[in-house]
mmCIF file of C-alpha atoms and ligand atoms in Angstrom:
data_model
loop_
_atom_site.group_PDB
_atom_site.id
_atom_site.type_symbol
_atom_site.label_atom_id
_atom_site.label_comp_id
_atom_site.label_asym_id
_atom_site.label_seq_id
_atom_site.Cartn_x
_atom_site.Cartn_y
_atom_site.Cartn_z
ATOM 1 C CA UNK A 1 -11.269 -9.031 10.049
ATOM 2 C CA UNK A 2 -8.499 -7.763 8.108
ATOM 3 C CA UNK A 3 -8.592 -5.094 5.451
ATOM 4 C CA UNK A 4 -8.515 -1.454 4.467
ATOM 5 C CA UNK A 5 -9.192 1.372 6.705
ATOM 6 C CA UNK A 6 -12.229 4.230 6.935
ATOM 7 C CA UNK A 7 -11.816 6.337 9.121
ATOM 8 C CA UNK A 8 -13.939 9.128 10.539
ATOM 9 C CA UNK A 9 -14.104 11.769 7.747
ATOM 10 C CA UNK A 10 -11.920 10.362 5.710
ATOM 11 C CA UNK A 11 -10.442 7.817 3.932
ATOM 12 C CA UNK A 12 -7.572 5.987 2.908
ATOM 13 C CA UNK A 13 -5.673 3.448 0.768
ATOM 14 C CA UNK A 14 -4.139 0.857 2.801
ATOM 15 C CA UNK A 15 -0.248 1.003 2.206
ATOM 16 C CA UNK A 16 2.669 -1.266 2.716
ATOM 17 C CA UNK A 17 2.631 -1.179 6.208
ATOM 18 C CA UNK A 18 -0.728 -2.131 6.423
ATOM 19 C CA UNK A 19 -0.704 -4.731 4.113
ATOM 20 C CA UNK A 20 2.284 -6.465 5.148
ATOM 21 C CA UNK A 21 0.731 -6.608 8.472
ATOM 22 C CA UNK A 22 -2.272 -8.039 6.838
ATOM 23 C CA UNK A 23 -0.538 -10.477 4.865
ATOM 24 C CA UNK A 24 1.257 -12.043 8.772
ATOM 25 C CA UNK A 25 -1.973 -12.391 10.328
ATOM 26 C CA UNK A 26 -3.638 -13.983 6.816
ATOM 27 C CA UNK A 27 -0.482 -16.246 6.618
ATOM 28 C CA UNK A 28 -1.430 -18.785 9.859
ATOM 29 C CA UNK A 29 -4.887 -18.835 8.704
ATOM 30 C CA UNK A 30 -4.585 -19.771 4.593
ATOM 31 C CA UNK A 31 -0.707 -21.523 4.135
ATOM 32 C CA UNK A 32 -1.678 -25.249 3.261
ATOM 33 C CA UNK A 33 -5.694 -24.594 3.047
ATOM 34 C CA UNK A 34 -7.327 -26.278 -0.227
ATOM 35 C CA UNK A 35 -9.832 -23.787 -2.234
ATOM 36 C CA UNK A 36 -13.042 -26.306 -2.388
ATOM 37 C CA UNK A 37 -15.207 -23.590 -4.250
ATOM 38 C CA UNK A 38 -14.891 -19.813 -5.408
ATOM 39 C CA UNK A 39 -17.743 -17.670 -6.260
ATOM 40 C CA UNK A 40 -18.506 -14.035 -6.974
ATOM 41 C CA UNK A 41 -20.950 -12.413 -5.076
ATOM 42 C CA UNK A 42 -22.410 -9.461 -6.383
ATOM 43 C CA UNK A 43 -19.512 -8.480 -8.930
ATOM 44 C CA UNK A 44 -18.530 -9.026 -12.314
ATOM 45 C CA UNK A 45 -16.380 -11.212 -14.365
ATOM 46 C CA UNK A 46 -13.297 -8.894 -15.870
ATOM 47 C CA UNK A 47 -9.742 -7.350 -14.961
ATOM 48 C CA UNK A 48 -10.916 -7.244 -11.644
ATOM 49 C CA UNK A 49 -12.474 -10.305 -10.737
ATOM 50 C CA UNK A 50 -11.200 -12.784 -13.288
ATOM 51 C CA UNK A 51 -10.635 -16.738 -13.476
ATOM 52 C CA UNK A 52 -11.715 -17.382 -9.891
ATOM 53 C CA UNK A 53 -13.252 -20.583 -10.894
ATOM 54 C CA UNK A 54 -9.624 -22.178 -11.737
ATOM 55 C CA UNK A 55 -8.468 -21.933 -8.240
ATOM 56 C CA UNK A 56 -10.760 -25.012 -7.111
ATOM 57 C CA UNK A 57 -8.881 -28.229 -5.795
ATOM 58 C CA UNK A 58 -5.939 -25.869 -5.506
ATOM 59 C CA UNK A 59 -3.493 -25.328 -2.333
ATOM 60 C CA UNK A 60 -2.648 -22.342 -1.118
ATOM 61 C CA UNK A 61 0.924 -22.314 -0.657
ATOM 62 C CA UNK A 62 1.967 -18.753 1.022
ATOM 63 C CA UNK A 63 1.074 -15.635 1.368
ATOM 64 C CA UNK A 64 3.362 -13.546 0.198
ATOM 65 C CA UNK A 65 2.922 -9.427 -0.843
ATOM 66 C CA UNK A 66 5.018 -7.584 -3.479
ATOM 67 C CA UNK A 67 4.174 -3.665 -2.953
ATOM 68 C CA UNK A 68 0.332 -3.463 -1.986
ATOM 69 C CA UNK A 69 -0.407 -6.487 -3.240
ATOM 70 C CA UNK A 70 -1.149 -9.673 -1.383
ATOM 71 C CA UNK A 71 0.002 -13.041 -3.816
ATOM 72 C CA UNK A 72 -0.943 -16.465 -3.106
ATOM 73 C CA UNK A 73 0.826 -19.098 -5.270
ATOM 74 C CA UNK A 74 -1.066 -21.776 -5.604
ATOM 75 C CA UNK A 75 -0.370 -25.630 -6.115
ATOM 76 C CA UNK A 76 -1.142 -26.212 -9.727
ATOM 77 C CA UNK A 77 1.019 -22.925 -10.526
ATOM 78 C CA UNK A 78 -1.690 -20.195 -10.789
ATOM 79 C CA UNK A 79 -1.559 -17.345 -8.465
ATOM 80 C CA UNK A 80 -4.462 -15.555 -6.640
ATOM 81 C CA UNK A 81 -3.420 -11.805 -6.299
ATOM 82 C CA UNK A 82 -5.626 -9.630 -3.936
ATOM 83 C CA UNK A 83 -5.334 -5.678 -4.220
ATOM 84 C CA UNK A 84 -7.609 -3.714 -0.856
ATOM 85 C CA UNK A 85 -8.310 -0.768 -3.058
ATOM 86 C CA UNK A 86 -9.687 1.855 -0.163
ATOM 87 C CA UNK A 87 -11.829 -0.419 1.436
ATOM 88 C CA UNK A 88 -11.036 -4.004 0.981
ATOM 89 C CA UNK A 89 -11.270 -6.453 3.751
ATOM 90 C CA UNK A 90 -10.618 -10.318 4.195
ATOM 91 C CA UNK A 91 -12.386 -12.035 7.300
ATOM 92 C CA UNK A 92 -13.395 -15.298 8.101
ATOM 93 C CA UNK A 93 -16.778 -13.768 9.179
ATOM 94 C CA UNK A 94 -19.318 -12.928 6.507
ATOM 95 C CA UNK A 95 -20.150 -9.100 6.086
ATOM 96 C CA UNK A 96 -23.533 -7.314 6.405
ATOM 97 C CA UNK A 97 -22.908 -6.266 2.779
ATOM 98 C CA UNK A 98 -20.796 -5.518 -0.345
ATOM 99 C CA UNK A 99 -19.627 -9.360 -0.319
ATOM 100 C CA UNK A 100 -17.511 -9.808 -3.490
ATOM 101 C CA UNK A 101 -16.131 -13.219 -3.422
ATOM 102 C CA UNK A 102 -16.604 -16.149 -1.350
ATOM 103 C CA UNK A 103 -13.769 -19.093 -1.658
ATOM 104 C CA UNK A 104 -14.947 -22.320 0.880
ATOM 105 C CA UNK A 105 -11.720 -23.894 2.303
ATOM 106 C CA UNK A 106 -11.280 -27.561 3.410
ATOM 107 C CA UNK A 107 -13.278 -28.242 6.448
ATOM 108 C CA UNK A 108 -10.911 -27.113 9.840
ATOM 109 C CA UNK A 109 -10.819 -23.569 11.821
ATOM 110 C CA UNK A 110 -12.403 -20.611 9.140
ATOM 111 C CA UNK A 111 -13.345 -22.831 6.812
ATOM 112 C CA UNK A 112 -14.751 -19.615 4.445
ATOM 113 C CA UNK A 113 -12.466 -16.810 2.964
ATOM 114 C CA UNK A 114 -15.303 -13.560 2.602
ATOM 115 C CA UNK A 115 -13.677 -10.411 0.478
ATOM 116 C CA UNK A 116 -15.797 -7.516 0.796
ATOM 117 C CA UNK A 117 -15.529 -4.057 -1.323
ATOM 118 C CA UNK A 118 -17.636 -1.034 -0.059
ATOM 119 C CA UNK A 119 -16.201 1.145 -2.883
ATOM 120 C CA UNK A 120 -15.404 -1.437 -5.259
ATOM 121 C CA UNK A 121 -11.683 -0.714 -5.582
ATOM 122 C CA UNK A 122 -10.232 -3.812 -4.623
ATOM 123 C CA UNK A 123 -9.416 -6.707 -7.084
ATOM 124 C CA UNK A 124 -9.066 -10.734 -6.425
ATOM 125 C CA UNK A 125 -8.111 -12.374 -9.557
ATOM 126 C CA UNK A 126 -6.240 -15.631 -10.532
ATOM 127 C CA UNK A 127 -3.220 -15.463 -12.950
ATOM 128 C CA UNK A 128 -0.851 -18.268 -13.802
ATOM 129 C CA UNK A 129 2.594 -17.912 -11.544
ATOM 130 C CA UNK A 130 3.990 -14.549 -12.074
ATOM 131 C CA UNK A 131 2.174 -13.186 -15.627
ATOM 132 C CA UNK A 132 0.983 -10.051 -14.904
ATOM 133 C CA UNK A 133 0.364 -8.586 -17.697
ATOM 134 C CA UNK A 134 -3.063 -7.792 -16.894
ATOM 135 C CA UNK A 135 -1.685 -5.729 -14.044
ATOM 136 C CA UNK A 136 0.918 -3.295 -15.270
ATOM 137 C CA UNK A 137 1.423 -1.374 -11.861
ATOM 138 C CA UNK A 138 2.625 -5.097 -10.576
ATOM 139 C CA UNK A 139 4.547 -5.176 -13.791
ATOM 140 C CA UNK A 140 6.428 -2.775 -13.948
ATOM 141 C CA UNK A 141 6.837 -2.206 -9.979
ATOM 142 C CA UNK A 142 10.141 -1.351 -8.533
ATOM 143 C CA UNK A 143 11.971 -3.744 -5.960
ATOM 144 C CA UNK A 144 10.867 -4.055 -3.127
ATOM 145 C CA UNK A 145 11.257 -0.642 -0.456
ATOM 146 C CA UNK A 146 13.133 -3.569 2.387
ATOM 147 C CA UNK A 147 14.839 -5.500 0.021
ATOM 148 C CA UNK A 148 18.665 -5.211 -0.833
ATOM 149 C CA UNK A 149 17.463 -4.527 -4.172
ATOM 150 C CA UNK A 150 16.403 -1.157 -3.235
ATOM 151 C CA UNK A 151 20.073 0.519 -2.939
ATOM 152 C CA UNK A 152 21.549 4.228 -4.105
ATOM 153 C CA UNK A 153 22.679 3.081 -6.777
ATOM 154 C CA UNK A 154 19.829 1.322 -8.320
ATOM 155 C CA UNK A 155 17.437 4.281 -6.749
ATOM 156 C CA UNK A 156 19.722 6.842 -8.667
ATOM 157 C CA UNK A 157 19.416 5.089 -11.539
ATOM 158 C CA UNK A 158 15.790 4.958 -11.515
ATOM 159 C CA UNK A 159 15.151 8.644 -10.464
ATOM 160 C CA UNK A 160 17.595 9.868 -13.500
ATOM 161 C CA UNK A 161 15.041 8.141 -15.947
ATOM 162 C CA UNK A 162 12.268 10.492 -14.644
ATOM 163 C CA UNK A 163 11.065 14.471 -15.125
ATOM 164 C CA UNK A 164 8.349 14.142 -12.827
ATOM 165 C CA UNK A 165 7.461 15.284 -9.613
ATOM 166 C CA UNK A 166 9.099 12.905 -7.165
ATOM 167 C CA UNK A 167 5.720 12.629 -4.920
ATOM 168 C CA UNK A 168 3.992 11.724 -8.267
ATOM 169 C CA UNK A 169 6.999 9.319 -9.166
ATOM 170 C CA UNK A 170 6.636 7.633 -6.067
ATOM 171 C CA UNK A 171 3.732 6.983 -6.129
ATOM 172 C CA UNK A 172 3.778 5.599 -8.855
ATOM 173 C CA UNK A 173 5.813 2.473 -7.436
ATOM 174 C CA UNK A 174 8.140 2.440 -10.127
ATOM 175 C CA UNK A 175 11.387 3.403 -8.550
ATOM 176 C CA UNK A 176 10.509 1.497 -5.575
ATOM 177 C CA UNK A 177 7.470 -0.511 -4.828
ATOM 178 C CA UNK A 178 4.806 0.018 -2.227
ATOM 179 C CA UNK A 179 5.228 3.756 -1.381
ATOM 180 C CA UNK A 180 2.030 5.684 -1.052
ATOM 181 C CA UNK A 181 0.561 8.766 0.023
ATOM 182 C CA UNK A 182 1.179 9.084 3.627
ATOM 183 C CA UNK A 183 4.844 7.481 3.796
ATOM 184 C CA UNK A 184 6.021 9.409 0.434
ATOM 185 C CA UNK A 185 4.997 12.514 2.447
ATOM 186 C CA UNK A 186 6.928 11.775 5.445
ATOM 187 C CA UNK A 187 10.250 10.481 3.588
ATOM 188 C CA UNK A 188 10.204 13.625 1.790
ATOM 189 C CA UNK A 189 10.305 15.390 5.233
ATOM 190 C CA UNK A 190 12.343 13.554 6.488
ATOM 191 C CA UNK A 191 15.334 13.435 3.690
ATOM 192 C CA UNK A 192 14.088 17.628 3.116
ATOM 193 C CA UNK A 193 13.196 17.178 -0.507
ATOM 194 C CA UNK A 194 10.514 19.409 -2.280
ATOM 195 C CA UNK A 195 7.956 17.181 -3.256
ATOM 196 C CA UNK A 196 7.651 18.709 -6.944
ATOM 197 C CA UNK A 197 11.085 18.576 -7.016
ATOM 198 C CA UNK A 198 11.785 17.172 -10.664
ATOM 199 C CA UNK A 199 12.697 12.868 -9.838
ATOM 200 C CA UNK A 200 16.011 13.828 -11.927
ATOM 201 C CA UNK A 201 17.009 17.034 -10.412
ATOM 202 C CA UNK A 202 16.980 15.441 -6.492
ATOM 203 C CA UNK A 203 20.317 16.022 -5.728
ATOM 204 C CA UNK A 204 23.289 13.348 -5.610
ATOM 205 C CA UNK A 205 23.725 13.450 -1.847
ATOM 206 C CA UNK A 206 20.127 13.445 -0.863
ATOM 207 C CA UNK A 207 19.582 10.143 -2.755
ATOM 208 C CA UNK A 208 20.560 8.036 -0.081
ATOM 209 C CA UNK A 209 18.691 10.000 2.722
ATOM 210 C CA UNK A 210 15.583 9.664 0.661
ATOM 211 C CA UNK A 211 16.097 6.000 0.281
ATOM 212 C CA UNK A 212 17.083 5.485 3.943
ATOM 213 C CA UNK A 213 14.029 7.721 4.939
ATOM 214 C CA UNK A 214 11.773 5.171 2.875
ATOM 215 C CA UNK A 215 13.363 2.467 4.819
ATOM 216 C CA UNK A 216 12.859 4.152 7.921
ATOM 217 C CA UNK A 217 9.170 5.064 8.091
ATOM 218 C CA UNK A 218 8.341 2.266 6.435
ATOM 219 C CA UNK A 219 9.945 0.183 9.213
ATOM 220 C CA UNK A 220 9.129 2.157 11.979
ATOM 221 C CA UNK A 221 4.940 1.629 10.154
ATOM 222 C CA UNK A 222 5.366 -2.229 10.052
ATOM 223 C CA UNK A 223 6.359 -2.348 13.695
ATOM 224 C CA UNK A 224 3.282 0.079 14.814
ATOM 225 C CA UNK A 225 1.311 -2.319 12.915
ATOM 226 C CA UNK A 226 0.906 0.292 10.254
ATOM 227 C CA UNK A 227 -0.821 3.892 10.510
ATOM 228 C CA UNK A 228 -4.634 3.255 10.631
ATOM 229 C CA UNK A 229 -5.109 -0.198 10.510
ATOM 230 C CA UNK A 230 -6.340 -0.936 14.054
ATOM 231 C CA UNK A 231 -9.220 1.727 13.956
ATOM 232 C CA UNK A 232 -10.466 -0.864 11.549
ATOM 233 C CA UNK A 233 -10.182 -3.835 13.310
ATOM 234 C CA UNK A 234 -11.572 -2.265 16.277
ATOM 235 C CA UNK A 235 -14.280 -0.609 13.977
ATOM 236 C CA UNK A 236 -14.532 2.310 16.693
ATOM 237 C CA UNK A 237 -12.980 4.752 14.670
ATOM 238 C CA UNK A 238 -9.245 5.064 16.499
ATOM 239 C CA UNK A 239 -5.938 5.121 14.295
ATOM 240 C CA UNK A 240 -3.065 3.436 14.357
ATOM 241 C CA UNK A 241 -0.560 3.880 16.853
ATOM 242 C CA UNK A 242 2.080 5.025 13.850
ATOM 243 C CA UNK A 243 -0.271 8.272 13.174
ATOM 244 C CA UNK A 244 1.243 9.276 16.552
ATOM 245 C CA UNK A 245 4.759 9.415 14.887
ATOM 246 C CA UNK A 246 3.554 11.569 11.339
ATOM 247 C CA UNK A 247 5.389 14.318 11.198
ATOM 248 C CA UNK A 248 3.544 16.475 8.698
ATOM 249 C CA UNK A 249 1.018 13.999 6.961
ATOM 250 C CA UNK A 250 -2.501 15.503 8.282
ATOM 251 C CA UNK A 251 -0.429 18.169 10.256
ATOM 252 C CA UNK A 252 -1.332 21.457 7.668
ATOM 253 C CA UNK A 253 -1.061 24.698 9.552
ATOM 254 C CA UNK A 254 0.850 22.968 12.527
ATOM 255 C CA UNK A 255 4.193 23.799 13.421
ATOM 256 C CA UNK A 256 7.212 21.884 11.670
ATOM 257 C CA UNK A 257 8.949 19.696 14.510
ATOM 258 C CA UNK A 258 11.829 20.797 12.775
ATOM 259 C CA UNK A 259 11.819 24.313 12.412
ATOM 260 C CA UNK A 260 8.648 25.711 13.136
ATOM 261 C CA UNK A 261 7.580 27.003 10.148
ATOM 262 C CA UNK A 262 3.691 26.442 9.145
ATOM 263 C CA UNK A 263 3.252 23.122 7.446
ATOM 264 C CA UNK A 264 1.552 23.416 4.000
ATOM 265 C CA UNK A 265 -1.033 21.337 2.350
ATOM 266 C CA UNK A 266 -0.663 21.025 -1.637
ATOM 267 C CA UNK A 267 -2.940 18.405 -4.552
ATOM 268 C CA UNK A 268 -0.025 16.408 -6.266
ATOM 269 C CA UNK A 269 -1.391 14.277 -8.860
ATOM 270 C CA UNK A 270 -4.925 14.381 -7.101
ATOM 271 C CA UNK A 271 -3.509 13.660 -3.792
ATOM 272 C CA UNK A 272 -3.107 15.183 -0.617
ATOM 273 C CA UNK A 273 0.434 16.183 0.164
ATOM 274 C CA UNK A 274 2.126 17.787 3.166
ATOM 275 C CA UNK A 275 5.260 19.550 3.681
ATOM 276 C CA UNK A 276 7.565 22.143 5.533
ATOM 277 C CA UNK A 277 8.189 25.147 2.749
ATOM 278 C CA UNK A 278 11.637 26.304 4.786
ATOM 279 C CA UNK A 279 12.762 22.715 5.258
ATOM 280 C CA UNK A 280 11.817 21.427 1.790
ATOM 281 C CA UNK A 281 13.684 24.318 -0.633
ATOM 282 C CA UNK A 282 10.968 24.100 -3.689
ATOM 283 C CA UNK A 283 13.329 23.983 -6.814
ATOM 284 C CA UNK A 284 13.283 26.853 -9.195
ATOM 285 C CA UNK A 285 11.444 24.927 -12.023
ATOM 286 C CA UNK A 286 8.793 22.347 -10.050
ATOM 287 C CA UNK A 287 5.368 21.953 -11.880
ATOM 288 C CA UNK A 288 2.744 20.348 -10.457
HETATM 289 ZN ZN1 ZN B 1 10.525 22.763 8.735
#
């Protein structure tokens, strides 16, 4: 199966690394595999689930992701798009429960797509090619974190046009897409920006080490096969081998591996955030 993780005591949005590796393992399986039926299975017509029914006799041509999202163009020019939410998981294999959709495929090796939703989060919709109107955090999302289009001096640009806490501006894709909770935390560590710093007021020079932190972890993620993904797969409750490498995210009251100082746990914009207080200066004016 392939999806979002729960993990012992807690749980958490799959991000970009986790997705991404997602979408590699999903690509083998659904590139050139015709949608013979699509139902929903104990959810509702809507913004989440919506125009399923028009993706019948169509072919899916890739799968591709932009941010957390998982696109699949399809034939006719329609475009299934697939959001986790928390818990969100695609598998060949039909779940015990919370089945939401159920697309048959033409007859060959996992011949049935099954999405299931524990906490109802997740969204698999069909759009024609590229409107997304009905999505506006896929609207208005950033470029993409890997892509050349993520660069200082599009990244300056974007921060400039923003008073808000950079954790909170992060997250909310728009200067750059797919950053969430856990890697927003480290690439603030790691470039030694205050994460209520003010988006505008992150200084000139630590632009680029933000954006090159962003690159890194993100990177570094992709190639562990993302940061809790494999607990899931293995459904025994075990991380992914990237937790290893967190420097502060889930590591309040530990040491800083840079200084030593007592990492601190704050609630920025509802979430969870971690950082070193003597490594990341708070600026004279942050708000949360
Ligand atoms: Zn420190």
């Amino acid at each position: 199966m392939w999806g979002g993780r729960f993990t012992k005591g807690r749980s958490a949005i799959p991000e970009l690394p986790e997705v991404e590796t997602i979408r590699r393992e999903l690509s083998p399986w659904l590139t050139g595999r015709i949608i013979l039926s699509a139902n929903l299975v104990d959810a509702s017509p809507g913004p989440k689930y919506a125009n399923l029914e028009r993706a019948v006799s169509q072919r899916i041509m890739t799968v591709k992701r932009r941010g957390k999202f998982l696109l699949l163009p399809l034939d006719k020019g329609d475009e299934l798009i697939v959001h986790l939410g928390m818990t969100g998981i695609i598998s060949p294999t039909a779940p015990k429960k919370h089945l939401r959709v159920k697309l048959e495929l033409n007859p060959g090796e996992n011949s049935t797509l099954y999405f299931q939703d524990t906490r109802r989060f997740g969204r698999f919709l069909l759009v024609p090619a590229g409107q997304y109107q009905s999505l506006p955090t896929l609207a208005a999302m950033g470029p993409e974190p890997l892509s050349k289009d993520f660069n200082p001096g599009q990244f300056q640009k974007a921060l400039q046009a923003s008073a808000t806490a950079i954790k909170t501006y992060l997250l909310s894709q728009k200067p750059v897409a797919g950053v969430g909770n856990i890697y927003a935390d480290e690439a603030l560590w790691r470039s030694r920006i205050h994460p209520l710093s003010p988006a505008k007021q992150v200084a000139k020079r630590q632009i680029p080490l933000l954006l090159n932190a962003i690159k890194e972890v993100l990177t570094e993620s992709i190639a562990a096969q993302g940061t809790t993904l494999n607990d899931y797969r293995t459904v025994n409750g075990d991380l992914g081998s990237f937790r290893n490498r967190l420097k502060v995210y889930g590591h309040e009251n530990e040491p800083c591996p840079n200084c030593g100082d007592v990492i601190e746990r704050i609630v920025i914009a509802g979430r969870s955030t971690h950082y070193c207080p003597r490594c990341q200066k708070a600026h004279k004016e942050v708000k949360r």
